[in-house]
PDB file of C-alpha atoms in Angstrom:
ATOM      1  CA  UNK A 149      -0.021  -0.097   0.084  1.00 79.00           C
ATOM      2  CA  UNK A 150       2.723   2.214   0.802  1.00 84.00           C
ATOM      3  CA  UNK A 151       4.687   4.135  -1.303  1.00 86.00           C
ATOM      4  CA  UNK A 152       2.891   3.263  -4.942  1.00 86.00           C
ATOM      5  CA  UNK A 153       1.079   5.527  -6.615  1.00 86.00           C
ATOM      6  CA  UNK A 154      -2.863   4.308  -5.398  1.00 89.00           C
ATOM      7  CA  UNK A 155      -1.303   5.735  -2.074  1.00 90.00           C
ATOM      8  CA  UNK A 156      -0.868   9.436  -3.739  1.00 90.00           C
ATOM      9  CA  UNK A 157      -4.415   9.642  -4.992  1.00 90.00           C
ATOM     10  CA  UNK A 158      -5.877   7.849  -2.067  1.00 91.00           C
ATOM     11  CA  UNK A 159      -4.464  10.786  -0.033  1.00 91.00           C
ATOM     12  CA  UNK A 160      -5.027  13.554  -1.964  1.00 91.00           C
ATOM     13  CA  UNK A 161      -8.509  12.576  -2.138  1.00 91.00           C
ATOM     14  CA  UNK A 162      -8.522  12.395   1.488  1.00 91.00           C
ATOM     15  CA  UNK A 163      -6.932  15.416   1.850  1.00 92.00           C
ATOM     16  CA  UNK A 164      -9.045  17.235  -0.826  1.00 92.00           C
ATOM     17  CA  UNK A 165     -12.760  15.721  -0.089  1.00 90.00           C
ATOM     18  CA  UNK A 166     -13.392  18.729   1.949  1.00 90.00           C
ATOM     19  CA  UNK A 167     -13.277  20.944  -1.006  1.00 91.00           C
ATOM     20  CA  UNK A 168     -15.531  19.036  -2.971  1.00 90.00           C
ATOM     21  CA  UNK A 169     -18.319  18.508  -0.265  1.00 89.00           C
ATOM     22  CA  UNK A 170     -18.683  22.250   0.869  1.00 90.00           C
ATOM     23  CA  UNK A 171     -19.504  23.396  -2.578  1.00 91.00           C
ATOM     24  CA  UNK A 172     -21.090  20.242  -4.083  1.00 89.00           C
ATOM     25  CA  UNK A 173     -23.192  20.716  -0.997  1.00 90.00           C
ATOM     26  CA  UNK A 174     -24.308  24.139  -1.297  1.00 90.00           C
ATOM     27  CA  UNK A 175     -25.142  23.272  -4.812  1.00 91.00           C
ATOM     28  CA  UNK A 176     -27.214  20.828  -3.546  1.00 89.00           C
ATOM     29  CA  UNK A 177     -28.679  22.018  -0.358  1.00 89.00           C
ATOM     30  CA  UNK A 178     -30.246  24.683  -2.797  1.00 89.00           C
ATOM     31  CA  UNK A 179     -31.993  22.305  -5.748  1.00 89.00           C
ATOM     32  CA  UNK A 180     -35.721  22.438  -5.859  1.00 88.00           C
ATOM     33  CA  UNK A 181     -36.791  18.794  -4.305  1.00 89.00           C
ATOM     34  CA  UNK A 182     -40.439  19.493  -6.081  1.00 92.00           C
ATOM     35  CA  UNK A 183     -38.964  18.742  -9.307  1.00 92.00           C
ATOM     36  CA  UNK A 184     -37.698  15.507  -7.987  1.00 91.00           C
ATOM     37  CA  UNK A 185     -41.188  14.688  -7.215  1.00 92.00           C
ATOM     38  CA  UNK A 186     -42.521  16.119 -10.720  1.00 93.00           C
ATOM     39  CA  UNK A 187     -39.793  13.582 -12.382  1.00 93.00           C
ATOM     40  CA  UNK A 188     -40.994  10.560 -10.266  1.00 92.00           C
ATOM     41  CA  UNK A 189     -44.526  11.646 -11.032  1.00 93.00           C
ATOM     42  CA  UNK A 190     -43.804  11.368 -14.873  1.00 94.00           C
ATOM     43  CA  UNK A 191     -42.743   8.048 -14.136  1.00 92.00           C
ATOM     44  CA  UNK A 192     -39.106   8.766 -13.794  1.00 90.00           C
ATOM     45  CA  UNK A 193     -36.668   6.085 -11.347  1.00 91.00           C
ATOM     46  CA  UNK A 194     -34.582   7.364  -9.310  1.00 90.00           C
ATOM     47  CA  UNK A 195     -31.835   6.700 -11.110  1.00 91.00           C
ATOM     48  CA  UNK A 196     -33.574   8.434 -14.028  1.00 91.00           C
ATOM     49  CA  UNK A 197     -33.983  11.516 -11.825  1.00 92.00           C
ATOM     50  CA  UNK A 198     -30.625  11.436 -10.662  1.00 90.00           C
ATOM     51  CA  UNK A 199     -29.185  11.623 -14.261  1.00 90.00           C
ATOM     52  CA  UNK A 200     -31.599  14.114 -15.689  1.00 91.00           C
ATOM     53  CA  UNK A 201     -32.217  16.254 -12.573  1.00 91.00           C
ATOM     54  CA  UNK A 202     -29.757  16.648  -9.706  1.00 90.00           C
ATOM     55  CA  UNK A 203     -26.716  16.097 -11.950  1.00 90.00           C
ATOM     56  CA  UNK A 204     -27.527  18.789 -14.450  1.00 92.00           C
ATOM     57  CA  UNK A 205     -28.661  21.362 -11.955  1.00 92.00           C
ATOM     58  CA  UNK A 206     -25.486  20.532  -9.883  1.00 90.00           C
ATOM     59  CA  UNK A 207     -23.264  21.264 -12.651  1.00 90.00           C
ATOM     60  CA  UNK A 208     -21.996  24.403 -11.474  1.00 88.00           C
ATOM     61  CA  UNK A 209     -20.790  22.869  -7.858  1.00 90.00           C
ATOM     62  CA  UNK A 210     -18.849  20.137  -9.515  1.00 89.00           C
ATOM     63  CA  UNK A 211     -17.070  22.347 -11.471  1.00 89.00           C
ATOM     64  CA  UNK A 212     -16.456  24.936  -8.945  1.00 89.00           C
ATOM     65  CA  UNK A 213     -15.391  21.859  -6.543  1.00 90.00           C
ATOM     66  CA  UNK A 214     -12.936  20.198  -9.145  1.00 90.00           C
ATOM     67  CA  UNK A 215     -11.544  23.334  -9.903  1.00 89.00           C
ATOM     68  CA  UNK A 216     -10.844  23.525  -6.246  1.00 90.00           C
ATOM     69  CA  UNK A 217      -9.499  20.155  -6.161  1.00 91.00           C
ATOM     70  CA  UNK A 218      -7.795  19.702  -9.149  1.00 90.00           C
ATOM     71  CA  UNK A 219      -5.443  22.659  -9.239  1.00 90.00           C
ATOM     72  CA  UNK A 220      -3.962  22.522  -5.429  1.00 91.00           C
ATOM     73  CA  UNK A 221      -3.690  18.757  -6.234  1.00 91.00           C
ATOM     74  CA  UNK A 222      -1.477  19.285  -9.669  1.00 90.00           C
ATOM     75  CA  UNK A 223       1.116  20.985  -7.594  1.00 88.00           C
ATOM     76  CA  UNK A 224       0.949  18.993  -3.937  1.00 89.00           C
ATOM     77  CA  UNK A 225       4.180  18.471  -2.624  1.00 90.00           C
ATOM     78  CA  UNK A 226       3.716  17.007   0.881  1.00 91.00           C
ATOM     79  CA  UNK A 227       1.479  13.696   0.206  1.00 91.00           C
ATOM     80  CA  UNK A 228       3.467  12.217  -2.800  1.00 90.00           C
ATOM     81  CA  UNK A 229       6.450  13.043  -1.056  1.00 90.00           C
ATOM     82  CA  UNK A 230       5.360  11.145   2.239  1.00 90.00           C
ATOM     83  CA  UNK A 231       3.270   8.392   0.391  1.00 90.00           C
ATOM     84  CA  UNK A 232       4.454   8.188  -3.354  1.00 86.00           C
ATOM     85  CA  UNK A 233       7.085   6.529  -4.933  1.00 85.00           C
ATOM     86  CA  UNK A 234      10.793   8.240  -5.794  1.00 82.00           C
ATOM     87  CA  UNK A 235      11.145   7.477  -9.417  1.00 83.00           C
ATOM     88  CA  UNK A 236       7.972   8.565 -10.485  1.00 80.00           C
ATOM     89  CA  UNK A 237       7.728  12.077  -8.707  1.00 84.00           C
ATOM     90  CA  UNK A 238       4.913  14.337  -8.912  1.00 87.00           C
ATOM     91  CA  UNK A 239       5.530  17.829 -10.658  1.00 90.00           C
ATOM     92  CA  UNK A 240       5.592  19.390  -7.229  1.00 90.00           C
ATOM     93  CA  UNK A 241       8.444  17.282  -5.833  1.00 89.00           C
ATOM     94  CA  UNK A 242      10.023  18.283  -8.930  1.00 89.00           C
ATOM     95  CA  UNK A 243       9.752  21.928  -8.675  1.00 91.00           C
ATOM     96  CA  UNK A 244      10.757  21.218  -4.715  1.00 92.00           C
ATOM     97  CA  UNK A 245      14.159  19.063  -5.937  1.00 90.00           C
ATOM     98  CA  UNK A 246      15.337  21.712  -8.272  1.00 88.00           C
ATOM     99  CA  UNK A 247      15.190  24.692  -6.345  1.00 89.00           C
ATOM    100  CA  UNK A 248      16.529  22.755  -3.100  1.00 89.00           C
ATOM    101  CA  UNK A 249      18.857  19.872  -4.190  1.00 89.00           C
ATOM    102  CA  UNK A 250      19.622  21.057  -7.472  1.00 84.00           C
ATOM    103  CA  UNK A 251      19.760  24.566  -6.587  1.00 86.00           C
ATOM    104  CA  UNK A 252      18.924  25.227 -10.638  1.00 87.00           C
ATOM    105  CA  UNK A 253      16.448  28.462  -9.796  1.00 90.00           C
ATOM    106  CA  UNK A 254      15.769  29.140 -12.809  1.00 90.00           C
ATOM    107  CA  UNK A 255      14.369  25.555 -14.717  1.00 90.00           C
ATOM    108  CA  UNK A 256      12.477  25.272 -11.214  1.00 91.00           C
ATOM    109  CA  UNK A 257      11.000  28.280 -12.223  1.00 93.00           C
ATOM    110  CA  UNK A 258      10.640  27.590 -15.759  1.00 92.00           C
ATOM    111  CA  UNK A 259       8.343  24.371 -14.378  1.00 92.00           C
ATOM    112  CA  UNK A 260       6.293  26.468 -12.526  1.00 93.00           C
ATOM    113  CA  UNK A 261       5.798  28.828 -14.982  1.00 93.00           C
ATOM    114  CA  UNK A 262       4.954  26.426 -17.818  1.00 92.00           C
ATOM    115  CA  UNK A 263       3.006  24.492 -14.538  1.00 92.00           C
ATOM    116  CA  UNK A 264       0.809  27.229 -14.257  1.00 91.00           C
ATOM    117  CA  UNK A 265       0.263  27.794 -18.022  1.00 91.00           C
ATOM    118  CA  UNK A 266      -0.796  24.552 -18.028  1.00 90.00           C
ATOM    119  CA  UNK A 267      -3.570  25.449 -15.480  1.00 90.00           C
ATOM    120  CA  UNK A 268      -4.375  29.079 -16.249  1.00 90.00           C
ATOM    121  CA  UNK A 269      -4.792  29.049 -20.371  1.00 91.00           C
ATOM    122  CA  UNK A 270      -7.545  26.058 -20.195  1.00 88.00           C
ATOM    123  CA  UNK A 271      -9.422  27.949 -17.375  1.00 89.00           C
ATOM    124  CA  UNK A 272      -9.478  31.292 -19.321  1.00 90.00           C
ATOM    125  CA  UNK A 273     -10.720  29.574 -22.046  1.00 90.00           C
ATOM    126  CA  UNK A 274     -13.643  28.264 -20.183  1.00 87.00           C
ATOM    127  CA  UNK A 275     -14.496  31.331 -18.403  1.00 87.00           C
ATOM    128  CA  UNK A 276     -14.153  33.135 -21.475  1.00 89.00           C
ATOM    129  CA  UNK A 277     -16.792  30.548 -23.441  1.00 88.00           C
ATOM    130  CA  UNK A 278     -18.869  30.115 -19.951  1.00 85.00           C
ATOM    131  CA  UNK A 279     -19.142  34.118 -19.904  1.00 87.00           C
ATOM    132  CA  UNK A 280     -20.322  34.312 -23.646  1.00 87.00           C
ATOM    133  CA  UNK A 281     -22.722  31.068 -23.244  1.00 85.00           C
ATOM    134  CA  UNK A 282     -24.162  33.203 -20.655  1.00 83.00           C
ATOM    135  CA  UNK A 283     -24.659  36.171 -22.135  1.00 83.00           C
ATOM    136  CA  UNK A 284     -26.214  34.364 -24.871  1.00 74.00           C
TER     137      UNK A 284
ATOM    138  CA  UNK B 117     -42.376  92.931  12.225  1.00 50.00           C
ATOM    139  CA  UNK B 118     -38.818  91.790  12.659  1.00 53.00           C
ATOM    140  CA  UNK B 119     -40.080  89.166  14.284  1.00 57.00           C
ATOM    141  CA  UNK B 120     -41.852  87.532  11.594  1.00 56.00           C
ATOM    142  CA  UNK B 121     -39.354  88.123   9.186  1.00 56.00           C
ATOM    143  CA  UNK B 122     -36.622  86.476  11.075  1.00 55.00           C
ATOM    144  CA  UNK B 123     -39.153  83.572  11.448  1.00 54.00           C
ATOM    145  CA  UNK B 124     -40.056  83.586   7.789  1.00 57.00           C
ATOM    146  CA  UNK B 125     -35.981  83.657   6.656  1.00 56.00           C
ATOM    147  CA  UNK B 126     -35.201  80.898   9.059  1.00 56.00           C
ATOM    148  CA  UNK B 127     -38.508  78.577   7.757  1.00 54.00           C
ATOM    149  CA  UNK B 128     -36.785  79.326   3.760  1.00 56.00           C
ATOM    150  CA  UNK B 129     -33.802  78.592   4.518  1.00 58.00           C
ATOM    151  CA  UNK B 130     -34.255  75.438   6.429  1.00 61.00           C
ATOM    152  CA  UNK B 131     -36.551  73.872   3.039  1.00 61.00           C
ATOM    153  CA  UNK B 132     -34.493  71.981   1.355  1.00 63.00           C
ATOM    154  CA  UNK B 133     -33.718  73.009  -2.443  1.00 65.00           C
ATOM    155  CA  UNK B 134     -32.401  71.510  -4.987  1.00 71.00           C
ATOM    156  CA  UNK B 135     -29.404  68.656  -4.272  1.00 69.00           C
ATOM    157  CA  UNK B 136     -26.603  70.126  -6.184  1.00 70.00           C
ATOM    158  CA  UNK B 137     -25.075  68.457  -8.485  1.00 72.00           C
ATOM    159  CA  UNK B 138     -21.527  66.810  -7.059  1.00 75.00           C
ATOM    160  CA  UNK B 139     -18.924  66.356 -10.101  1.00 78.00           C
ATOM    161  CA  UNK B 140     -15.663  64.754  -9.759  1.00 81.00           C
ATOM    162  CA  UNK B 141     -14.706  63.307  -6.671  1.00 82.00           C
ATOM    163  CA  UNK B 142     -17.559  64.279  -4.573  1.00 82.00           C
ATOM    164  CA  UNK B 143     -19.977  62.525  -7.434  1.00 81.00           C
ATOM    165  CA  UNK B 144     -17.740  59.087  -6.803  1.00 81.00           C
ATOM    166  CA  UNK B 145     -17.693  59.770  -3.798  1.00 81.00           C
ATOM    167  CA  UNK B 146     -20.933  59.558  -3.012  1.00 78.00           C
ATOM    168  CA  UNK B 147     -22.116  56.695  -5.465  1.00 80.00           C
ATOM    169  CA  UNK B 148     -19.509  54.211  -6.089  1.00 83.00           C
ATOM    170  CA  UNK B 149     -16.853  54.264  -3.643  1.00 83.00           C
ATOM    171  CA  UNK B 150     -17.770  51.650  -1.926  1.00 84.00           C
ATOM    172  CA  UNK B 151     -18.121  49.504  -4.840  1.00 86.00           C
ATOM    173  CA  UNK B 152     -14.735  50.312  -6.109  1.00 86.00           C
ATOM    174  CA  UNK B 153     -13.015  50.059  -2.789  1.00 88.00           C
ATOM    175  CA  UNK B 154     -14.139  46.439  -2.742  1.00 89.00           C
ATOM    176  CA  UNK B 155     -13.034  45.481  -5.468  1.00 91.00           C
ATOM    177  CA  UNK B 156      -9.719  47.274  -5.237  1.00 92.00           C
ATOM    178  CA  UNK B 157      -9.075  45.225  -2.206  1.00 93.00           C
ATOM    179  CA  UNK B 158      -9.008  42.090  -3.272  1.00 93.00           C
ATOM    180  CA  UNK B 159      -7.353  42.767  -6.921  1.00 94.00           C
ATOM    181  CA  UNK B 160      -4.576  44.669  -4.978  1.00 94.00           C
ATOM    182  CA  UNK B 161      -4.144  41.702  -3.163  1.00 94.00           C
ATOM    183  CA  UNK B 162      -4.004  39.921  -5.711  1.00 93.00           C
ATOM    184  CA  UNK B 163      -1.277  42.539  -7.220  1.00 94.00           C
ATOM    185  CA  UNK B 164       0.715  42.449  -4.455  1.00 94.00           C
ATOM    186  CA  UNK B 165       0.956  38.528  -3.534  1.00 93.00           C
ATOM    187  CA  UNK B 166       0.095  36.277  -6.955  1.00 90.00           C
ATOM    188  CA  UNK B 167       1.073  38.986 -10.163  1.00 92.00           C
ATOM    189  CA  UNK B 168       4.172  40.197  -8.581  1.00 94.00           C
ATOM    190  CA  UNK B 169       5.812  36.340  -7.468  1.00 93.00           C
ATOM    191  CA  UNK B 170       4.791  35.248 -10.747  1.00 93.00           C
ATOM    192  CA  UNK B 171       6.858  38.195 -12.440  1.00 93.00           C
ATOM    193  CA  UNK B 172       9.733  37.548 -10.066  1.00 92.00           C
ATOM    194  CA  UNK B 173       9.237  33.568 -11.057  1.00 92.00           C
ATOM    195  CA  UNK B 174       9.188  34.251 -14.610  1.00 92.00           C
ATOM    196  CA  UNK B 175      12.442  36.667 -15.052  1.00 90.00           C
ATOM    197  CA  UNK B 176      14.478  34.106 -13.047  1.00 90.00           C
ATOM    198  CA  UNK B 177      13.260  31.113 -15.428  1.00 89.00           C
ATOM    199  CA  UNK B 178      15.183  33.137 -18.118  1.00 90.00           C
ATOM    200  CA  UNK B 179      18.236  33.406 -16.319  1.00 86.00           C
ATOM    201  CA  UNK B 180      21.040  31.097 -16.184  1.00 85.00           C
ATOM    202  CA  UNK B 181      21.944  28.955 -12.889  1.00 83.00           C
ATOM    203  CA  UNK B 182      25.199  29.992 -11.264  1.00 81.00           C
ATOM    204  CA  UNK B 183      26.953  29.253  -7.986  1.00 84.00           C
ATOM    205  CA  UNK B 184      25.767  32.941  -6.388  1.00 78.00           C
ATOM    206  CA  UNK B 185      23.685  34.693  -4.035  1.00 80.00           C
ATOM    207  CA  UNK B 186      20.673  34.628  -5.951  1.00 83.00           C
ATOM    208  CA  UNK B 187      21.688  31.354  -7.511  1.00 84.00           C
ATOM    209  CA  UNK B 188      20.754  33.381 -10.949  1.00 84.00           C
ATOM    210  CA  UNK B 189      22.808  35.311 -13.689  1.00 82.00           C
ATOM    211  CA  UNK B 190      21.346  36.497 -17.261  1.00 85.00           C
ATOM    212  CA  UNK B 191      23.426  37.108 -19.783  1.00 79.00           C
ATOM    213  CA  UNK B 192      25.659  40.293 -20.411  1.00 79.00           C
ATOM    214  CA  UNK B 193      24.552  41.095 -23.940  1.00 79.00           C
ATOM    215  CA  UNK B 194      21.100  41.991 -25.374  1.00 81.00           C
ATOM    216  CA  UNK B 195      18.391  40.239 -25.248  1.00 81.00           C
ATOM    217  CA  UNK B 196      19.764  38.600 -21.752  1.00 82.00           C
ATOM    218  CA  UNK B 197      17.117  36.499 -21.477  1.00 83.00           C
ATOM    219  CA  UNK B 198      16.967  32.824 -23.307  1.00 83.00           C
ATOM    220  CA  UNK B 199      14.524  30.321 -23.376  1.00 85.00           C
ATOM    221  CA  UNK B 200      16.857  27.262 -22.899  1.00 83.00           C
ATOM    222  CA  UNK B 201      15.227  26.383 -19.383  1.00 85.00           C
ATOM    223  CA  UNK B 202      11.626  25.941 -21.520  1.00 88.00           C
ATOM    224  CA  UNK B 203      13.122  24.037 -24.203  1.00 87.00           C
ATOM    225  CA  UNK B 204      14.693  21.556 -21.294  1.00 87.00           C
ATOM    226  CA  UNK B 205      11.190  21.261 -19.955  1.00 86.00           C
ATOM    227  CA  UNK B 206       9.731  19.627 -23.116  1.00 86.00           C
ATOM    228  CA  UNK B 207      13.147  17.570 -23.977  1.00 87.00           C
ATOM    229  CA  UNK B 208      14.157  15.762 -20.201  1.00 83.00           C
ATOM    230  CA  UNK B 209      11.692  13.001 -20.067  1.00 83.00           C
ATOM    231  CA  UNK B 210      11.491  13.336 -15.743  1.00 83.00           C
ATOM    232  CA  UNK B 211       9.724  16.538 -16.491  1.00 86.00           C
ATOM    233  CA  UNK B 212       7.526  15.330 -18.876  1.00 87.00           C
ATOM    234  CA  UNK B 213       6.195  12.597 -16.848  1.00 86.00           C
ATOM    235  CA  UNK B 214       6.318  14.811 -13.554  1.00 85.00           C
ATOM    236  CA  UNK B 215       3.264  16.933 -15.035  1.00 87.00           C
ATOM    237  CA  UNK B 216       1.809  13.844 -16.057  1.00 87.00           C
ATOM    238  CA  UNK B 217       1.931  12.164 -13.312  1.00 85.00           C
ATOM    239  CA  UNK B 218       0.465  15.050 -11.349  1.00 87.00           C
ATOM    240  CA  UNK B 219      -2.398  15.354 -14.016  1.00 88.00           C
ATOM    241  CA  UNK B 220      -2.927  11.760 -14.146  1.00 88.00           C
ATOM    242  CA  UNK B 221      -3.478  11.651  -9.959  1.00 87.00           C
ATOM    243  CA  UNK B 222      -4.597  14.708  -9.639  1.00 88.00           C
ATOM    244  CA  UNK B 223      -7.944  14.217 -12.358  1.00 88.00           C
ATOM    245  CA  UNK B 224      -7.964  10.773 -10.602  1.00 88.00           C
ATOM    246  CA  UNK B 225      -8.749  12.364  -7.214  1.00 86.00           C
ATOM    247  CA  UNK B 226     -10.892  14.477  -8.577  1.00 86.00           C
ATOM    248  CA  UNK B 227     -13.580  12.175 -10.154  1.00 84.00           C
ATOM    249  CA  UNK B 228     -13.333   9.919  -6.606  1.00 84.00           C
ATOM    250  CA  UNK B 229     -14.171  13.140  -4.613  1.00 80.00           C
ATOM    251  CA  UNK B 230     -16.743  13.558  -7.398  1.00 77.00           C
ATOM    252  CA  UNK B 231     -18.062  10.584  -7.138  1.00 72.00           C
ATOM    253  CA  UNK B 232     -18.339   9.912  -3.674  1.00 62.00           C
ATOM    254  CA  UNK B 233     -20.560  12.754  -3.054  1.00 61.00           C
ATOM    255  CA  UNK B 234     -22.820  12.088  -5.743  1.00 58.00           C
ATOM    256  CA  UNK B 235     -23.769   8.780  -4.208  1.00 57.00           C
ATOM    257  CA  UNK B 236     -24.722  10.782  -1.102  1.00 54.00           C
ATOM    258  CA  UNK B 237     -26.966  12.852  -3.740  1.00 52.00           C
ATOM    259  CA  UNK B 238     -28.534   9.768  -4.811  1.00 52.00           C
ATOM    260  CA  UNK B 239     -29.491   8.637  -1.476  1.00 53.00           C
ATOM    261  CA  UNK B 240     -31.596  11.976  -1.119  1.00 54.00           C
ATOM    262  CA  UNK B 241     -33.754  10.549  -3.945  1.00 53.00           C
ATOM    263  CA  UNK B 242     -36.276   7.633  -2.427  1.00 52.00           C
ATOM    264  CA  UNK B 243     -39.226   6.979  -4.270  1.00 52.00           C
ATOM    265  CA  UNK B 244     -42.272   8.215  -3.339  1.00 50.00           C
ATOM    266  CA  UNK B 245     -46.005   7.181  -3.655  1.00 52.00           C
ATOM    267  CA  UNK B 246     -48.164  10.094  -2.150  1.00 53.00           C
ATOM    268  CA  UNK B 247     -47.258  13.126  -1.795  1.00 55.00           C
ATOM    269  CA  UNK B 248     -45.854  13.921   1.816  1.00 57.00           C
ATOM    270  CA  UNK B 249     -45.221  16.362   4.185  1.00 56.00           C
ATOM    271  CA  UNK B 250     -41.387  18.112   3.386  1.00 57.00           C
ATOM    272  CA  UNK B 251     -39.577  15.625   5.419  1.00 55.00           C
ATOM    273  CA  UNK B 252     -36.940  17.064   8.168  1.00 54.00           C
ATOM    274  CA  UNK B 253     -33.850  18.140   7.306  1.00 54.00           C
ATOM    275  CA  UNK B 254     -31.201  15.810   7.256  1.00 52.00           C
ATOM    276  CA  UNK B 255     -27.667  17.402   8.173  1.00 54.00           C
ATOM    277  CA  UNK B 256     -25.033  14.706   6.927  1.00 56.00           C
ATOM    278  CA  UNK B 257     -23.093  14.207   9.840  1.00 56.00           C
ATOM    279  CA  UNK B 258     -20.090  13.611   7.826  1.00 58.00           C
ATOM    280  CA  UNK B 259     -20.365  17.512   6.831  1.00 60.00           C
ATOM    281  CA  UNK B 260     -19.287  18.566  10.841  1.00 59.00           C
ATOM    282  CA  UNK B 261     -16.646  16.439  10.078  1.00 58.00           C
ATOM    283  CA  UNK B 262     -14.868  18.721   7.376  1.00 59.00           C
ATOM    284  CA  UNK B 263     -13.474  20.774   9.843  1.00 57.00           C
ATOM    285  CA  UNK B 264     -12.320  18.509  11.780  1.00 56.00           C
ATOM    286  CA  UNK B 265     -10.511  16.633   9.386  1.00 54.00           C
ATOM    287  CA  UNK B 266      -8.277  19.651   8.496  1.00 54.00           C
ATOM    288  CA  UNK B 267      -7.949  20.696  11.911  1.00 51.00           C
ATOM    289  CA  UNK B 268      -6.724  16.324  12.305  1.00 49.00           C
ATOM    290  CA  UNK B 269      -4.602  16.968   9.195  1.00 50.00           C
ATOM    291  CA  UNK B 270      -2.986  20.447  11.105  1.00 47.00           C
ATOM    292  CA  UNK B 271      -3.183  18.134  14.603  1.00 43.00           C
ATOM    293  CA  UNK B 272      -0.077  15.522  13.223  1.00 45.00           C
ATOM    294  CA  UNK B 273       2.616  18.272  14.428  1.00 46.00           C
ATOM    295  CA  UNK B 274       2.383  19.208  17.969  1.00 48.00           C
ATOM    296  CA  UNK B 275       2.100  22.932  18.679  1.00 53.00           C
ATOM    297  CA  UNK B 276       1.250  24.962  15.700  1.00 53.00           C
ATOM    298  CA  UNK B 277      -2.412  25.979  15.740  1.00 55.00           C
ATOM    299  CA  UNK B 278      -4.980  27.842  18.121  1.00 58.00           C
ATOM    300  CA  UNK B 279      -6.518  24.252  17.892  1.00 52.00           C
ATOM    301  CA  UNK B 280      -3.587  22.283  19.260  1.00 52.00           C
ATOM    302  CA  UNK B 281      -2.114  24.941  21.793  1.00 58.00           C
ATOM    303  CA  UNK B 282      -6.375  24.992  23.020  1.00 58.00           C
ATOM    304  CA  UNK B 283      -6.890  21.146  22.819  1.00 52.00           C
ATOM    305  CA  UNK B 284      -4.002  19.238  24.376  1.00 51.00           C
ATOM    306  CA  UNK B 285      -6.243  16.335  25.493  1.00 51.00           C
ATOM    307  CA  UNK B 286      -8.096  16.197  21.967  1.00 49.00           C
ATOM    308  CA  UNK B 287      -5.200  16.779  20.480  1.00 46.00           C
ATOM    309  CA  UNK B 288      -3.379  13.815  21.848  1.00 48.00           C
ATOM    310  CA  UNK B 289      -6.224  11.305  21.316  1.00 47.00           C
ATOM    311  CA  UNK B 290      -6.137  12.095  17.353  1.00 45.00           C
ATOM    312  CA  UNK B 291      -2.853  11.775  16.955  1.00 44.00           C
ATOM    313  CA  UNK B 292      -2.684   8.242  17.927  1.00 41.00           C
ATOM    314  CA  UNK B 293       0.370   8.884  18.731  1.00 39.00           C
ATOM    315  CA  UNK B 294       1.983  10.424  15.794  1.00 41.00           C
ATOM    316  CA  UNK B 295       4.335  12.815  17.913  1.00 41.00           C
ATOM    317  CA  UNK B 296       6.097  14.756  14.879  1.00 41.00           C
ATOM    318  CA  UNK B 297       6.083  14.616  10.760  1.00 41.00           C
ATOM    319  CA  UNK B 298       8.311  15.522   8.435  1.00 43.00           C
ATOM    320  CA  UNK B 299       8.130  18.611   5.847  1.00 42.00           C
ATOM    321  CA  UNK B 300       5.961  20.092   8.723  1.00 35.00           C
TER     322      UNK B 300
END
């Protein structure tokens, strides 16, 4: 179990779960349960109600929670260092080693800037299309 | 006679006439000052603690490693900077696999987080045969543990938060005998 990829995923899931719970709970609590009743009146089975009503209405919360989890999880250093394999490090650990052990600040900075671009550019594109969709 | 005239004058001066139109700074102060201030505070916060450090890191990334303090140097001639570090990122497999590992692990974890919660959402919808009065709101007990989880994570080292200092007994209970951890 220890020092495997599975351990890293388990550790990240454990410590980032709250960041997913809170936005999703806020969204689910505000859902109108009469919609579920109406769907069931019209003959939908519970899973269909979830698929057609609850899930689409909670997508904003899912997206918010996913961003809160995914972005910091990508740069995670402590969990992969404690629980992961040394031969396949996550990028946060590579940055840490370049800054600390290697003392190669320029390369470490380049890794960090590239990582930031990888995360920020897709989000900016998403926001751009999202605002366009909201305006339409 | 003079008394009446004085009270007349008083009455007319107390009546509100037209509010004088304010321009420039006074107008901004009346209408938009708070809104602009509220937006400006987080804006300057981000400027100071996100954009500025990012620019420093970006400039460092264009330099070259050297043995000095700080361990960065820039070329002596125009254009002073180079993108060699970024070329290295694309060419060396440790960086590429590091990025891939991070993206894959974070994606899987994100999906597991989502999945466990959508299970909870499904539990809320039982089949109902007839209209019922609204059920008393069930507050998921696990949600109460969410802040506690953060405190437990914090509690892995001995004396570093208000929670740990305020609750030595609970802390030793939560720690399960772990006295210290690296990276803290």
